[in-house]
Amino acid sequence: MSDSTTSAMPFLRHLTESQKKAVLHKDGPLLVLAGPGSGKTRVITCRIAALIHAGVEPRRICAITFTNKAADEMRRRVEAMGFSNSVHVSTFHSLCVRILRRYGESVGIRSNFSIYDEADQTRCVKEAIAAADLSSSQFAPGRVLGTISQCKNDLETPDELDERAGGYYEKCLVKIYRGYQKLLAGKNALDFDDLLVQTALLLRDREEVRRDLGQRFRYLLVDEYQDTNHAQYQIAKGLALEHRNICVTGDPDQSIYRWRGADIGNILAFEKDWPEAKVVRLEENFRSRPLILAAADRLIANNTRRKEKKLIAVREGGKDLRLIPCDDETAEASRISERITTLVREGIKPGQIAVFYRINAMSRPIEEQLIRGRIPYQVVRGVEFYERKEIRDMLGYLRLLANPDDDLAFLRAVNSHPRGIGQTTLDRLG
């Protein structure tokens, strides 16, 4: 690469050669296989900067991430590099809301629709179970919602589920699914899965919408592609069909969301879907020491569905890893407690010690052992901002103002403060 190119784009100076290849690729499909700690976010933001430097209008670029935090971070980095904030950076769900607000009328979705969260969905599915003359004890709402969510992620409608439903339980699920969707429609509401489903179907079935969005967003970047489900896969494909300028980053070895519908096959089949795709591997790891990477490499090499790549440590040194086999979760928690006690006695401050676990349910035996050992601790988790009662109450008022058909928002607004309105009055209003 010439010095003139680097001087014109100073953000290239601190990139590796493989990172530069990904950043400077302009037209056509691109698959970036990004190992852990390989500077993936830097590559995405620098790629946005390089596209703008090459003459692409910022508003023609769409970058999709999986969390609002990641989207905010990416947006800040682009702005910090001195480029326009008119680049569209959002999550899949936020992009889908924007698309459906604008184009949803063509498929019967009013633009002022409400978005139902988990609590709203649970109330609706309970109502659908009761309307089908079924019991919530036999058809647990959480399990039913999980099945409905999986169907939606696979773009499977109630009618399509009915075609493959065999036994009594499956037939009942079809009735509940159909009733649930009818309730949502009556309340002019969509759940989170509907945002993806309706957008995917819109892009699949409405050529004019697909063409319009393809012209609006000429360059598409999708992060964490290994975690996309079928609906998200169809959305990305639909947005890029017009121009084929799709860049996806991800790593099959880091696919951990199969339980919520993620399909590792999406990233593994990228080169089949886009035969002219260029592949760039980001193999330098800036985060971990050689011993950690070597152990991780040996372990992940046993995976059968993966894209081959190396993990090259940039940092040197590091201590040996220790693997401590335990008979069960109690023995494991006991060893953790003993190790913390030893470290504190050696002069390590408790605030410098952290315990990571895979799921929240695993914290209980660890907490019990810490209490027995009289070890002070803090569990770093809490009620999410939008799940707090006062926030949900306020959102109920705002949702009702925007969508008068939202019965659940009405009930929350009515019941948020004592008003002398009881169940009898609500039944009469219903």
Short mmCIF file of C-alpha atoms in Angstrom, two decimals:
data_model
loop_
_atom_site.label_atom_id
_atom_site.label_comp_id
_atom_site.label_asym_id
_atom_site.label_seq_id
_atom_site.Cartn_x
_atom_site.Cartn_y
_atom_site.Cartn_z
CA MET A 1 0.00 0.00 0.00
CA SER A 2 1.39 3.40 -0.97
CA ASP A 3 2.29 6.13 1.53
CA SER A 4 -0.09 8.48 -0.28
CA THR A 5 -3.01 6.15 0.46
CA THR A 6 -2.08 6.01 4.13
CA SER A 7 -1.62 9.78 4.39
CA ALA A 8 -4.99 10.37 2.74
CA MET A 9 -6.62 7.90 5.13
CA PRO A 10 -4.68 8.17 8.43
CA PHE A 11 -6.99 5.66 10.12
CA LEU A 12 -5.19 2.93 8.13
CA ARG A 13 -1.88 3.45 9.92
CA HIS A 14 -2.58 1.23 12.90
CA LEU A 15 -4.25 -1.61 10.97
CA THR A 16 -2.71 -4.98 10.14
CA GLU A 17 -2.44 -6.06 6.50
CA SER A 18 -5.48 -8.32 6.77
CA GLN A 19 -7.48 -5.54 8.41
CA LYS A 20 -6.52 -3.16 5.58
CA LYS A 21 -7.73 -5.68 2.99
CA ALA A 22 -11.14 -5.81 4.66
CA VAL A 23 -11.33 -2.04 5.08
CA LEU A 24 -10.35 -1.14 1.50
CA HIS A 25 -12.56 -3.69 -0.29
CA LYS A 26 -15.31 -1.57 -1.83
CA ASP A 27 -17.75 -3.27 -4.23
CA GLY A 28 -19.13 -6.78 -4.09
CA PRO A 29 -19.75 -9.27 -1.27
CA LEU A 30 -17.15 -9.62 1.47
CA LEU A 31 -16.85 -12.20 4.26
CA VAL A 32 -14.61 -11.15 7.16
CA LEU A 33 -13.78 -14.13 9.38
CA ALA A 34 -12.89 -12.33 12.59
CA GLY A 35 -11.34 -14.37 15.38
CA PRO A 36 -11.81 -13.27 18.99
CA GLY A 37 -9.94 -10.08 19.94
CA SER A 38 -8.99 -9.40 16.31
CA GLY A 39 -10.16 -5.77 16.19
CA LYS A 40 -13.42 -6.48 14.40
CA THR A 41 -15.19 -3.30 15.52
CA ARG A 42 -12.24 -1.20 14.41
CA VAL A 43 -12.36 -2.84 10.99
CA ILE A 44 -16.08 -2.12 10.59
CA THR A 45 -15.77 1.54 11.58
CA CYS A 46 -12.67 2.04 9.42
CA ARG A 47 -14.46 0.37 6.52
CA ILE A 48 -17.31 2.88 6.89
CA ALA A 49 -14.73 5.69 6.89
CA ALA A 50 -13.01 4.24 3.80
CA LEU A 51 -16.31 4.02 1.90
CA ILE A 52 -17.08 7.66 2.69
CA HIS A 53 -13.55 8.64 1.67
CA ALA A 54 -14.12 6.80 -1.63
CA GLY A 55 -17.11 9.04 -2.37
CA VAL A 56 -20.01 7.02 -0.97
CA GLU A 57 -22.69 9.21 0.62
CA PRO A 58 -22.88 8.43 4.36
CA ARG A 59 -26.66 7.98 4.15
CA ARG A 60 -26.13 5.16 1.63
CA ILE A 61 -24.33 3.04 4.25
CA CYS A 62 -26.21 0.75 6.64
CA ALA A 63 -24.42 -1.07 9.46
CA ILE A 64 -26.35 -3.63 11.52
CA THR A 65 -25.26 -4.90 14.93
CA PHE A 66 -26.96 -7.08 17.57
CA THR A 67 -27.10 -4.76 20.58
CA ASN A 68 -27.88 -1.10 21.15
CA LYS A 69 -24.61 -0.79 23.08
CA ALA A 70 -22.61 -2.06 20.09
CA ALA A 71 -24.52 0.27 17.75
CA ASP A 72 -23.84 3.28 20.00
CA GLU A 73 -20.15 2.38 20.25
CA MET A 74 -19.82 2.04 16.48
CA ARG A 75 -21.65 5.32 15.90
CA ARG A 76 -19.36 7.14 18.35
CA ARG A 77 -16.25 5.73 16.72
CA VAL A 78 -17.36 6.86 13.24
CA GLU A 79 -18.12 10.35 14.53
CA ALA A 80 -14.81 10.47 16.44
CA MET A 81 -13.00 9.84 13.15
CA GLY A 82 -14.60 13.02 11.80
CA PHE A 83 -17.21 11.43 9.55
CA SER A 84 -20.89 12.20 9.22
CA ASN A 85 -23.40 10.84 11.69
CA SER A 86 -25.90 10.22 8.89
CA VAL A 87 -24.60 6.66 8.44
CA HIS A 88 -27.39 4.34 9.54
CA VAL A 89 -26.07 2.22 12.45
CA SER A 90 -28.60 0.18 14.39
CA THR A 91 -29.71 -3.25 15.54
CA PHE A 92 -31.77 -5.51 13.30
CA HIS A 93 -34.88 -4.73 15.34
CA SER A 94 -34.41 -0.95 15.19
CA LEU A 95 -33.93 -1.09 11.42
CA CYS A 96 -37.05 -3.23 11.07
CA VAL A 97 -39.12 -0.75 13.09
CA ARG A 98 -37.98 2.02 10.77
CA ILE A 99 -38.82 -0.02 7.66
CA LEU A 100 -42.25 -1.10 8.92
CA ARG A 101 -43.20 2.42 10.03
CA ARG A 102 -42.60 3.53 6.45
CA TYR A 103 -43.68 0.55 4.33
CA GLY A 104 -45.90 -1.51 6.65
CA GLU A 105 -49.19 -0.03 5.36
CA SER A 106 -48.71 -2.01 2.13
CA VAL A 107 -49.12 -5.25 4.11
CA GLY A 108 -51.78 -4.04 6.55
CA ILE A 109 -49.53 -2.80 9.37
CA ARG A 110 -50.47 0.67 10.58
CA SER A 111 -47.51 2.97 11.18
CA ASN A 112 -48.46 3.69 14.83
CA PHE A 113 -48.19 0.02 15.90
CA SER A 114 -47.07 -0.79 19.44
CA ILE A 115 -44.15 -3.09 20.20
CA TYR A 116 -44.93 -5.66 22.89
CA ASP A 117 -42.23 -6.76 25.29
CA GLU A 118 -42.00 -10.08 27.12
CA ALA A 119 -44.54 -9.13 29.80
CA ASP A 120 -47.07 -7.96 27.19
CA GLN A 121 -46.51 -11.12 25.14
CA THR A 122 -47.12 -13.30 28.20
CA ARG A 123 -50.44 -11.59 28.91
CA CYS A 124 -51.50 -12.01 25.28
CA VAL A 125 -50.54 -15.66 25.09
CA LYS A 126 -52.40 -16.39 28.34
CA GLU A 127 -55.47 -14.78 26.79
CA ALA A 128 -54.99 -16.87 23.63
CA ILE A 129 -54.67 -20.07 25.69
CA ALA A 130 -57.89 -19.27 27.56
CA ALA A 131 -59.69 -18.36 24.31
CA ALA A 132 -58.76 -21.79 22.93
CA ASP A 133 -60.40 -23.43 25.99
CA LEU A 134 -57.04 -24.70 27.17
CA SER A 135 -55.24 -24.50 30.50
CA SER A 136 -52.06 -22.55 31.24
CA SER A 137 -51.01 -25.39 33.53
CA GLN A 138 -50.90 -27.77 30.56
CA PHE A 139 -49.68 -25.18 28.09
CA ALA A 140 -47.13 -23.13 30.01
CA PRO A 141 -47.09 -19.59 28.55
CA GLY A 142 -43.29 -19.39 28.52
CA ARG A 143 -42.93 -22.65 26.65
CA VAL A 144 -45.67 -21.73 24.19
CA LEU A 145 -44.06 -18.35 23.50
CA GLY A 146 -40.75 -20.12 22.93
CA THR A 147 -42.35 -22.36 20.29
CA ILE A 148 -44.08 -19.40 18.62
CA SER A 149 -40.79 -17.48 18.61
CA GLN A 150 -38.98 -20.37 16.94
CA CYS A 151 -41.70 -20.61 14.31
CA LYS A 152 -41.41 -16.89 13.60
CA ASN A 153 -37.62 -17.03 13.40
CA ASP A 154 -38.09 -19.71 10.74
CA LEU A 155 -40.78 -17.59 8.99
CA GLU A 156 -43.35 -20.29 9.73
CA THR A 157 -46.98 -19.07 9.88
CA PRO A 158 -49.77 -20.73 11.91
CA ASP A 159 -51.09 -22.32 8.69
CA GLU A 160 -47.65 -23.74 7.86
CA LEU A 161 -47.30 -25.06 11.41
CA ASP A 162 -50.73 -26.65 11.05
CA GLU A 163 -49.56 -28.58 7.98
CA ARG A 164 -46.85 -30.40 9.96
CA ALA A 165 -48.67 -30.61 13.32
CA GLY A 166 -49.25 -34.25 14.16
CA GLY A 167 -50.52 -34.90 17.67
CA TYR A 168 -52.97 -33.20 20.03
CA TYR A 169 -50.38 -30.91 21.61
CA GLU A 170 -49.17 -29.57 18.27
CA LYS A 171 -52.72 -28.99 17.04
CA CYS A 172 -53.45 -27.01 20.20
CA LEU A 173 -50.32 -24.96 19.69
CA VAL A 174 -51.59 -24.01 16.24
CA LYS A 175 -54.84 -22.72 17.80
CA ILE A 176 -52.93 -20.72 20.39
CA TYR A 177 -50.47 -19.33 17.81
CA ARG A 178 -53.33 -18.30 15.53
CA GLY A 179 -55.26 -16.72 18.41
CA TYR A 180 -52.15 -14.94 19.68
CA GLN A 181 -51.55 -13.34 16.28
CA LYS A 182 -55.21 -12.31 16.06
CA LEU A 183 -54.97 -10.62 19.47
CA LEU A 184 -51.84 -8.73 18.44
CA ALA A 185 -53.49 -7.57 15.23
CA GLY A 186 -56.56 -6.40 17.14
CA LYS A 187 -54.36 -4.32 19.42
CA ASN A 188 -52.32 -2.95 16.48
CA ALA A 189 -49.23 -4.48 18.06
CA LEU A 190 -46.18 -6.49 17.02
CA ASP A 191 -43.87 -8.52 19.23
CA PHE A 192 -40.10 -8.47 18.75
CA ASP A 193 -40.13 -11.51 16.48
CA ASP A 194 -42.85 -9.94 14.32
CA LEU A 195 -40.55 -7.01 13.61
CA LEU A 196 -38.13 -9.40 11.93
CA VAL A 197 -40.76 -11.62 10.31
CA GLN A 198 -42.81 -8.83 8.78
CA THR A 199 -39.71 -7.09 7.44
CA ALA A 200 -38.34 -10.33 5.97
CA LEU A 201 -41.66 -11.06 4.26
CA LEU A 202 -41.93 -7.48 3.05
CA LEU A 203 -38.51 -7.68 1.41
CA ARG A 204 -39.25 -11.12 0.00
CA ASP A 205 -42.68 -10.40 -1.45
CA ARG A 206 -42.59 -6.68 -2.37
CA GLU A 207 -40.12 -6.03 -5.15
CA GLU A 208 -40.76 -2.27 -5.08
CA VAL A 209 -39.87 -2.11 -1.38
CA ARG A 210 -36.76 -4.23 -1.90
CA ARG A 211 -35.68 -2.00 -4.81
CA ASP A 212 -36.35 1.21 -2.87
CA LEU A 213 -34.34 0.06 0.17
CA GLY A 214 -31.59 -1.32 -2.06
CA GLN A 215 -31.19 2.12 -3.62
CA ARG A 216 -31.38 3.82 -0.23
CA PHE A 217 -28.70 1.60 1.37
CA ARG A 218 -26.06 0.86 -1.28
CA TYR A 219 -23.58 -0.65 1.16
CA LEU A 220 -24.64 -3.10 3.86
CA LEU A 221 -22.47 -4.20 6.79
CA VAL A 222 -23.67 -6.93 9.17
CA ASP A 223 -21.84 -7.70 12.39
CA GLU A 224 -21.88 -11.06 14.27
CA TYR A 225 -23.28 -12.82 11.21
CA GLN A 226 -22.84 -16.23 12.86
CA ASP A 227 -25.65 -15.30 15.26
CA THR A 228 -28.29 -14.44 12.64
CA ASN A 229 -31.47 -16.50 12.46
CA HIS A 230 -33.39 -17.32 9.29
CA ALA A 231 -35.47 -14.13 9.38
CA GLN A 232 -32.39 -11.93 9.84
CA TYR A 233 -30.62 -13.84 7.07
CA GLN A 234 -33.51 -13.10 4.71
CA ILE A 235 -33.51 -9.41 5.70
CA ALA A 236 -29.79 -9.03 4.98
CA LYS A 237 -30.15 -10.89 1.70
CA GLY A 238 -33.15 -8.81 0.64
CA LEU A 239 -31.41 -5.51 1.40
CA ALA A 240 -28.34 -6.49 -0.67
CA LEU A 241 -29.92 -8.16 -3.72
CA GLU A 242 -30.15 -4.85 -5.57
CA HIS A 243 -26.40 -4.07 -5.44
CA ARG A 244 -24.64 -7.10 -3.87
CA ASN A 245 -22.48 -4.81 -1.73
CA ILE A 246 -22.81 -6.84 1.45
CA CYS A 247 -20.04 -7.19 4.01
CA VAL A 248 -20.56 -9.60 6.91
CA THR A 249 -18.22 -10.15 9.84
CA GLY A 250 -18.34 -13.10 12.18
CA ASP A 251 -16.80 -16.32 13.35
CA PRO A 252 -18.54 -19.73 13.32
CA ASP A 253 -16.42 -20.69 16.35
CA GLN A 254 -18.17 -17.98 18.39
CA SER A 255 -21.74 -19.02 17.57
CA ILE A 256 -23.46 -19.36 20.97
CA TYR A 257 -27.08 -18.41 20.28
CA ARG A 258 -28.50 -21.52 18.64
CA TRP A 259 -30.96 -21.78 21.55
CA ARG A 260 -32.62 -18.57 20.36
CA GLY A 261 -32.73 -19.48 16.68
CA ALA A 262 -29.25 -18.53 15.43
CA ASP A 263 -28.23 -20.61 12.42
CA ILE A 264 -24.48 -21.12 11.97
CA GLY A 265 -25.27 -22.30 8.45
CA ASN A 266 -25.83 -18.68 7.38
CA ILE A 267 -22.15 -17.77 7.68
CA LEU A 268 -20.92 -21.16 6.48
CA ALA A 269 -23.01 -20.80 3.29
CA PHE A 270 -22.08 -17.17 2.56
CA GLU A 271 -19.72 -18.06 -0.28
CA LYS A 272 -22.43 -20.27 -1.81
CA ASP A 273 -25.03 -17.49 -1.55
CA TRP A 274 -22.58 -14.93 -3.00
CA PRO A 275 -20.20 -16.91 -5.28
CA GLU A 276 -18.07 -13.85 -6.12
CA ALA A 277 -17.43 -13.12 -2.44
CA LYS A 278 -13.96 -12.18 -1.22
CA VAL A 279 -12.87 -13.75 2.08
CA VAL A 280 -10.55 -12.02 4.55
CA ARG A 281 -9.34 -13.73 7.75
CA LEU A 282 -8.50 -11.62 10.81
CA GLU A 283 -6.24 -13.96 12.75
CA GLU A 284 -4.12 -11.62 14.90
CA ASN A 285 -5.41 -11.55 18.48
CA PHE A 286 -4.77 -8.38 20.47
CA ARG A 287 -6.51 -9.51 23.65
CA SER A 288 -5.11 -12.79 25.00
CA ARG A 289 -1.73 -14.35 25.74
CA PRO A 290 -0.28 -17.24 23.66
CA LEU A 291 -1.08 -19.97 26.21
CA ILE A 292 -4.76 -19.01 26.32
CA LEU A 293 -5.01 -18.93 22.53
CA ALA A 294 -3.23 -22.27 22.17
CA ALA A 295 -5.66 -23.92 24.60
CA ALA A 296 -8.66 -22.35 22.91
CA ASP A 297 -7.38 -23.39 19.48
CA ARG A 298 -6.92 -27.02 20.53
CA LEU A 299 -10.42 -27.12 21.97
CA ILE A 300 -12.28 -25.44 19.11
CA ALA A 301 -10.45 -27.57 16.52
CA ASN A 302 -12.84 -30.40 17.49
CA ASN A 303 -15.79 -28.48 16.02
CA THR A 304 -16.96 -30.00 12.76
CA ARG A 305 -18.87 -27.02 11.31
CA ARG A 306 -16.33 -24.23 11.11
CA LYS A 307 -14.09 -22.12 8.87
CA GLU A 308 -10.42 -22.92 9.34
CA LYS A 309 -8.26 -20.11 10.74
CA LYS A 310 -5.32 -19.56 13.08
CA LEU A 311 -5.17 -17.53 16.28
CA ILE A 312 -1.94 -15.52 16.40
CA ALA A 313 -1.11 -13.79 19.69
CA VAL A 314 0.22 -10.24 19.46
CA ARG A 315 0.86 -10.03 23.21
CA GLU A 316 3.61 -12.12 24.78
CA GLY A 317 4.11 -13.89 28.09
CA GLY A 318 1.33 -14.99 30.42
CA LYS A 319 0.90 -17.56 33.18
CA ASP A 320 0.08 -21.23 32.78
CA LEU A 321 -3.60 -22.14 32.69
CA ARG A 322 -5.06 -24.27 35.49
CA LEU A 323 -7.86 -26.76 34.88
CA ILE A 324 -9.51 -28.01 38.07
CA PRO A 325 -11.99 -30.90 37.55
CA CYS A 326 -14.83 -31.00 40.12
CA ASP A 327 -17.44 -33.66 40.80
CA ASP A 328 -20.43 -31.30 40.84
CA GLU A 329 -21.49 -27.65 41.19
CA THR A 330 -21.12 -27.74 45.00
CA ALA A 331 -17.53 -28.96 44.84
CA GLU A 332 -16.80 -26.38 42.15
CA ALA A 333 -18.26 -23.56 44.27
CA SER A 334 -16.22 -24.75 47.27
CA ARG A 335 -12.98 -24.64 45.27
CA ILE A 336 -13.81 -21.13 44.07
CA SER A 337 -14.45 -19.97 47.63
CA GLU A 338 -11.19 -21.54 48.87
CA ARG A 339 -9.21 -19.93 46.05
CA ILE A 340 -10.65 -16.48 46.79
CA THR A 341 -9.80 -16.86 50.49
CA THR A 342 -6.21 -17.77 49.59
CA LEU A 343 -5.83 -14.81 47.23
CA VAL A 344 -7.14 -12.35 49.83
CA ARG A 345 -4.72 -13.72 52.44
CA GLU A 346 -1.91 -13.18 49.93
CA GLY A 347 -2.82 -9.50 49.74
CA ILE A 348 -5.05 -9.40 46.67
CA LYS A 349 -7.90 -6.89 47.10
CA PRO A 350 -11.37 -8.48 46.84
CA GLY A 351 -12.34 -5.86 44.25
CA GLN A 352 -9.67 -7.28 41.92
CA ILE A 353 -11.26 -10.75 41.90
CA ALA A 354 -14.05 -11.72 39.50
CA VAL A 355 -16.00 -14.95 39.05
CA PHE A 356 -17.58 -15.59 35.65
CA TYR A 357 -20.32 -18.15 35.10
CA ARG A 358 -22.17 -19.26 31.98
CA ILE A 359 -25.77 -18.64 33.07
CA ASN A 360 -27.36 -16.83 36.04
CA ALA A 361 -28.72 -20.10 37.46
CA MET A 362 -25.14 -21.16 38.24
CA SER A 363 -24.66 -18.31 40.72
CA ARG A 364 -26.68 -19.93 43.54
CA PRO A 365 -24.15 -22.58 44.74
CA ILE A 366 -21.31 -20.06 44.36
CA GLU A 367 -23.16 -17.48 46.44
CA GLU A 368 -23.95 -20.08 49.09
CA GLN A 369 -20.27 -20.99 49.46
CA LEU A 370 -19.22 -17.33 49.59
CA ILE A 371 -21.75 -16.71 52.36
CA ARG A 372 -20.49 -19.74 54.31
CA GLY A 373 -16.94 -18.45 53.92
CA ARG A 374 -18.02 -14.98 55.03
CA ILE A 375 -16.65 -13.55 51.81
CA PRO A 376 -18.32 -10.26 50.79
CA TYR A 377 -19.42 -10.21 47.16
CA GLN A 378 -21.58 -8.33 44.72
CA VAL A 379 -23.59 -9.92 41.90
CA VAL A 380 -23.27 -7.62 38.91
CA ARG A 381 -26.74 -7.77 37.46
CA GLY A 382 -30.05 -6.06 38.07
CA VAL A 383 -33.35 -5.06 36.58
CA GLU A 384 -32.83 -3.61 33.12
CA PHE A 385 -33.81 0.03 32.69
CA TYR A 386 -36.88 -0.63 30.55
CA GLU A 387 -38.07 -3.36 32.91
CA ARG A 388 -38.38 -1.01 35.90
CA LYS A 389 -41.98 -0.45 36.97
CA GLU A 390 -41.89 3.33 36.76
CA ILE A 391 -40.41 3.21 33.26
CA ARG A 392 -42.94 0.63 32.09
CA ASP A 393 -45.75 2.79 33.53
CA MET A 394 -44.54 5.87 31.68
CA LEU A 395 -44.13 3.90 28.45
CA GLY A 396 -47.69 2.65 28.92
CA TYR A 397 -48.98 6.23 28.80
CA LEU A 398 -46.86 7.06 25.75
CA ARG A 399 -47.90 3.90 23.92
CA LEU A 400 -51.56 4.64 24.58
CA LEU A 401 -51.16 8.16 23.20
CA ALA A 402 -49.54 6.81 20.03
CA ASN A 403 -51.84 3.81 19.60
CA PRO A 404 -55.35 4.07 21.15
CA ASP A 405 -56.00 0.41 20.20
CA ASP A 406 -53.30 -0.82 22.59
CA ASP A 407 -55.43 -2.41 25.33
CA LEU A 408 -52.45 -3.57 27.38
CA ALA A 409 -51.07 -0.02 27.50
CA PHE A 410 -54.51 1.17 28.61
CA LEU A 411 -54.60 -1.37 31.45
CA ARG A 412 -51.14 -0.38 32.64
CA ALA A 413 -52.01 3.34 32.52
CA VAL A 414 -55.28 2.75 34.40
CA ASN A 415 -53.66 0.62 37.09
CA SER A 416 -50.44 2.58 37.57
CA HIS A 417 -52.06 4.78 40.28
CA PRO A 418 -55.15 4.26 42.49
CA ARG A 419 -58.17 5.69 40.68
CA GLY A 420 -61.10 3.84 42.20
CA ILE A 421 -61.38 1.78 39.01
CA GLY A 422 -61.83 -1.90 39.80
CA GLN A 423 -62.19 -5.08 37.75
CA THR A 424 -65.97 -4.58 37.39
CA THR A 425 -65.43 -1.21 35.68
CA LEU A 426 -62.75 -2.66 33.44
CA ASP A 427 -65.05 -5.54 32.45
CA ARG A 428 -67.78 -3.04 31.53
CA LEU A 429 -65.33 -1.01 29.45
CA GLY A 430 -64.20 -4.21 27.72
#
